[in-house]
Amino acid sequence: MATIHIKRAYEPASASDGYRVYIDRLWPRGLSHETFHYDYWDKNIAPSTPLREWFHADSAARWPEFQRRYAAELSTNPAFASLCNLITSHHDVTLLYSSHDELHNNAVVVRQAISDQHLKS
C-alpha cells in the first residue's frame, strides 16, 4: 500500500510528495494552472456540494457527522474506487486540499477511507 500524505494545495511541491492528487471540487483560489502542480484531479472524489456547504456552515461542530456522511459517500463513489486502484501503483501519494483547517478537511476523511479500503482487500 502506498504511503498517503496530506498537504495543503498552497504549500510548495516537493520530491517527497510522490504522486499528487487534488481532491477538492473547486480550483484552489489564487493558484494558477502554471504554478499548482498535481498529477491527478477528479472533482467527483470531493464531498457532494450539499454536504460541503452544510459542513462549512459550522465545521467545528459538524466535523464528526461530516466524517460519517462523507465516508458513506465515498463508499459508493466510483471515482473513489478508481482513485484507490490508481494509487496502488505509487509508493508515495499526497492528497492535496484547499481548506485552511489542517485537521478537519476532506483529505483526512479520504486518507482514512483509503486505509479502510486497503484493510478490506
mmCIF file of C-alpha atoms in Angstrom:
data_model
loop_
_atom_site.group_PDB
_atom_site.id
_atom_site.type_symbol
_atom_site.label_atom_id
_atom_site.label_comp_id
_atom_site.label_asym_id
_atom_site.label_seq_id
_atom_site.Cartn_x
_atom_site.Cartn_y
_atom_site.Cartn_z
ATOM 1 C CA MET A 1 0.000 0.000 0.000
ATOM 2 C CA ALA A 2 1.151 3.500 -0.771
ATOM 3 C CA THR A 3 2.110 5.884 1.993
ATOM 4 C CA ILE A 4 -0.588 8.568 1.997
ATOM 5 C CA HIS A 5 0.435 12.101 2.927
ATOM 6 C CA ILE A 6 -1.820 15.140 3.282
ATOM 7 C CA LYS A 7 -0.802 18.635 2.242
ATOM 8 C CA ARG A 8 -2.436 21.984 1.568
ATOM 9 C CA ALA A 9 -2.555 22.850 -2.112
ATOM 10 C CA TYR A 10 -0.868 26.156 -1.270
ATOM 11 C CA GLU A 11 2.301 24.510 0.041
ATOM 12 C CA PRO A 12 5.123 24.094 -2.499
ATOM 13 C CA ALA A 13 5.500 20.753 -4.238
ATOM 14 C CA SER A 14 8.425 18.606 -3.157
ATOM 15 C CA ALA A 15 10.006 15.406 -4.420
ATOM 16 C CA SER A 16 8.839 13.560 -1.301
ATOM 17 C CA ASP A 17 5.192 14.196 -2.276
ATOM 18 C CA GLY A 18 5.274 11.421 -4.824
ATOM 19 C CA TYR A 19 2.028 11.202 -6.808
ATOM 20 C CA ARG A 20 -0.016 14.349 -6.095
ATOM 21 C CA VAL A 21 -3.813 14.041 -6.054
ATOM 22 C CA TYR A 22 -6.005 17.125 -5.746
ATOM 23 C CA ILE A 23 -9.243 16.084 -4.063
ATOM 24 C CA ASP A 24 -11.382 19.239 -3.916
ATOM 25 C CA ARG A 25 -14.249 20.034 -6.257
ATOM 26 C CA LEU A 26 -13.239 23.681 -6.737
ATOM 27 C CA TRP A 27 -9.941 25.017 -8.076
ATOM 28 C CA PRO A 28 -7.749 26.407 -5.250
ATOM 29 C CA ARG A 29 -8.379 30.134 -5.044
ATOM 30 C CA GLY A 30 -5.426 32.259 -6.064
ATOM 31 C CA LEU A 31 -3.348 29.481 -7.645
ATOM 32 C CA SER A 32 -2.654 29.472 -11.353
ATOM 33 C CA HIS A 33 -2.579 26.440 -13.595
ATOM 34 C CA GLU A 34 1.097 27.146 -14.191
ATOM 35 C CA THR A 35 2.116 27.126 -10.517
ATOM 36 C CA PHE A 36 -0.116 24.455 -8.996
ATOM 37 C CA HIS A 37 1.325 21.000 -9.629
ATOM 38 C CA TYR A 38 -0.852 17.917 -9.365
ATOM 39 C CA ASP A 39 -0.817 14.572 -11.154
ATOM 40 C CA TYR A 40 -4.492 13.683 -10.851
ATOM 41 C CA TRP A 41 -7.728 15.534 -10.186
ATOM 42 C CA ASP A 42 -11.206 14.053 -10.287
ATOM 43 C CA LYS A 43 -13.739 16.515 -8.887
ATOM 44 C CA ASN A 44 -16.105 13.643 -8.143
ATOM 45 C CA ILE A 45 -13.912 12.454 -5.263
ATOM 46 C CA ALA A 46 -14.779 15.616 -3.332
ATOM 47 C CA PRO A 47 -17.762 15.789 -0.982
ATOM 48 C CA SER A 48 -21.068 16.497 -2.671
ATOM 49 C CA THR A 49 -21.938 20.181 -2.876
ATOM 50 C CA PRO A 50 -24.774 19.920 -0.311
ATOM 51 C CA LEU A 51 -22.501 18.102 2.160
ATOM 52 C CA ARG A 52 -19.633 20.562 1.636
ATOM 53 C CA GLU A 53 -21.917 23.572 2.136
ATOM 54 C CA TRP A 54 -23.545 22.015 5.223
ATOM 55 C CA PHE A 55 -20.120 21.310 6.755
ATOM 56 C CA HIS A 56 -18.687 24.759 6.066
ATOM 57 C CA ALA A 57 -21.617 26.438 7.841
ATOM 58 C CA ASP A 58 -20.253 25.152 11.199
ATOM 59 C CA SER A 59 -17.219 22.966 10.570
ATOM 60 C CA ALA A 60 -16.057 22.707 14.176
ATOM 61 C CA ALA A 61 -19.348 21.374 15.498
ATOM 62 C CA ARG A 62 -20.166 19.276 12.448
ATOM 63 C CA TRP A 63 -16.822 17.504 11.986
ATOM 64 C CA PRO A 64 -17.799 14.080 13.400
ATOM 65 C CA GLU A 65 -21.007 13.973 11.369
ATOM 66 C CA PHE A 66 -19.194 15.226 8.255
ATOM 67 C CA GLN A 67 -16.695 12.382 8.583
ATOM 68 C CA ARG A 68 -19.511 9.850 8.771
ATOM 69 C CA ARG A 69 -21.500 11.325 5.873
ATOM 70 C CA TYR A 70 -18.506 11.809 3.609
ATOM 71 C CA ALA A 71 -17.210 8.297 4.283
ATOM 72 C CA ALA A 72 -20.669 6.997 3.313
ATOM 73 C CA GLU A 73 -20.498 8.995 0.071
ATOM 74 C CA LEU A 74 -17.045 7.613 -0.695
ATOM 75 C CA SER A 75 -18.135 4.018 -0.067
ATOM 76 C CA THR A 76 -20.466 4.165 -3.079
ATOM 77 C CA ASN A 77 -18.449 6.566 -5.222
ATOM 78 C CA PRO A 78 -16.950 5.090 -8.430
ATOM 79 C CA ALA A 79 -14.411 7.951 -8.578
ATOM 80 C CA PHE A 80 -13.105 6.940 -5.147
ATOM 81 C CA ALA A 81 -12.830 3.303 -6.236
ATOM 82 C CA SER A 82 -10.843 4.448 -9.291
ATOM 83 C CA LEU A 83 -8.553 6.510 -7.065
ATOM 84 C CA CYS A 84 -7.903 3.501 -4.825
ATOM 85 C CA ASN A 85 -6.950 1.422 -7.873
ATOM 86 C CA LEU A 86 -4.790 4.199 -9.297
ATOM 87 C CA ILE A 87 -2.694 4.793 -6.204
ATOM 88 C CA THR A 88 -1.725 1.128 -5.828
ATOM 89 C CA SER A 89 0.974 1.700 -8.451
ATOM 90 C CA HIS A 90 2.601 4.507 -6.434
ATOM 91 C CA HIS A 91 4.816 4.315 -3.362
ATOM 92 C CA ASP A 92 4.069 7.815 -2.036
ATOM 93 C CA VAL A 93 0.824 9.673 -2.610
ATOM 94 C CA THR A 94 -0.028 13.161 -1.389
ATOM 95 C CA LEU A 95 -3.651 14.228 -1.098
ATOM 96 C CA LEU A 96 -3.925 17.960 -1.748
ATOM 97 C CA TYR A 97 -6.729 20.060 -0.277
ATOM 98 C CA SER A 98 -7.526 23.792 -0.143
ATOM 99 C CA SER A 99 -9.045 24.210 3.317
ATOM 100 C CA HIS A 100 -7.339 26.397 5.925
ATOM 101 C CA ASP A 101 -8.095 23.812 8.603
ATOM 102 C CA GLU A 102 -5.325 21.228 8.627
ATOM 103 C CA LEU A 103 -7.131 18.845 10.986
ATOM 104 C CA HIS A 104 -10.715 18.980 9.748
ATOM 105 C CA ASN A 105 -10.840 18.636 5.977
ATOM 106 C CA ASN A 106 -11.869 16.169 3.312
ATOM 107 C CA ALA A 107 -8.299 14.873 2.827
ATOM 108 C CA VAL A 108 -8.351 13.459 6.362
ATOM 109 C CA VAL A 109 -11.514 11.506 5.534
ATOM 110 C CA VAL A 110 -10.200 10.324 2.158
ATOM 111 C CA ARG A 111 -6.958 9.067 3.711
ATOM 112 C CA GLN A 112 -8.913 7.132 6.333
ATOM 113 C CA ALA A 113 -11.252 5.717 3.678
ATOM 114 C CA ILE A 114 -8.261 4.573 1.601
ATOM 115 C CA SER A 115 -6.800 2.891 4.679
ATOM 116 C CA ASP A 116 -10.143 1.225 5.455
ATOM 117 C CA GLN A 117 -10.455 0.077 1.829
ATOM 118 C CA HIS A 118 -6.985 -1.435 1.965
ATOM 119 C CA LEU A 119 -7.879 -3.356 5.140
ATOM 120 C CA LYS A 120 -10.888 -4.872 3.357
ATOM 121 C CA SER A 121 -8.699 -6.119 0.493
#
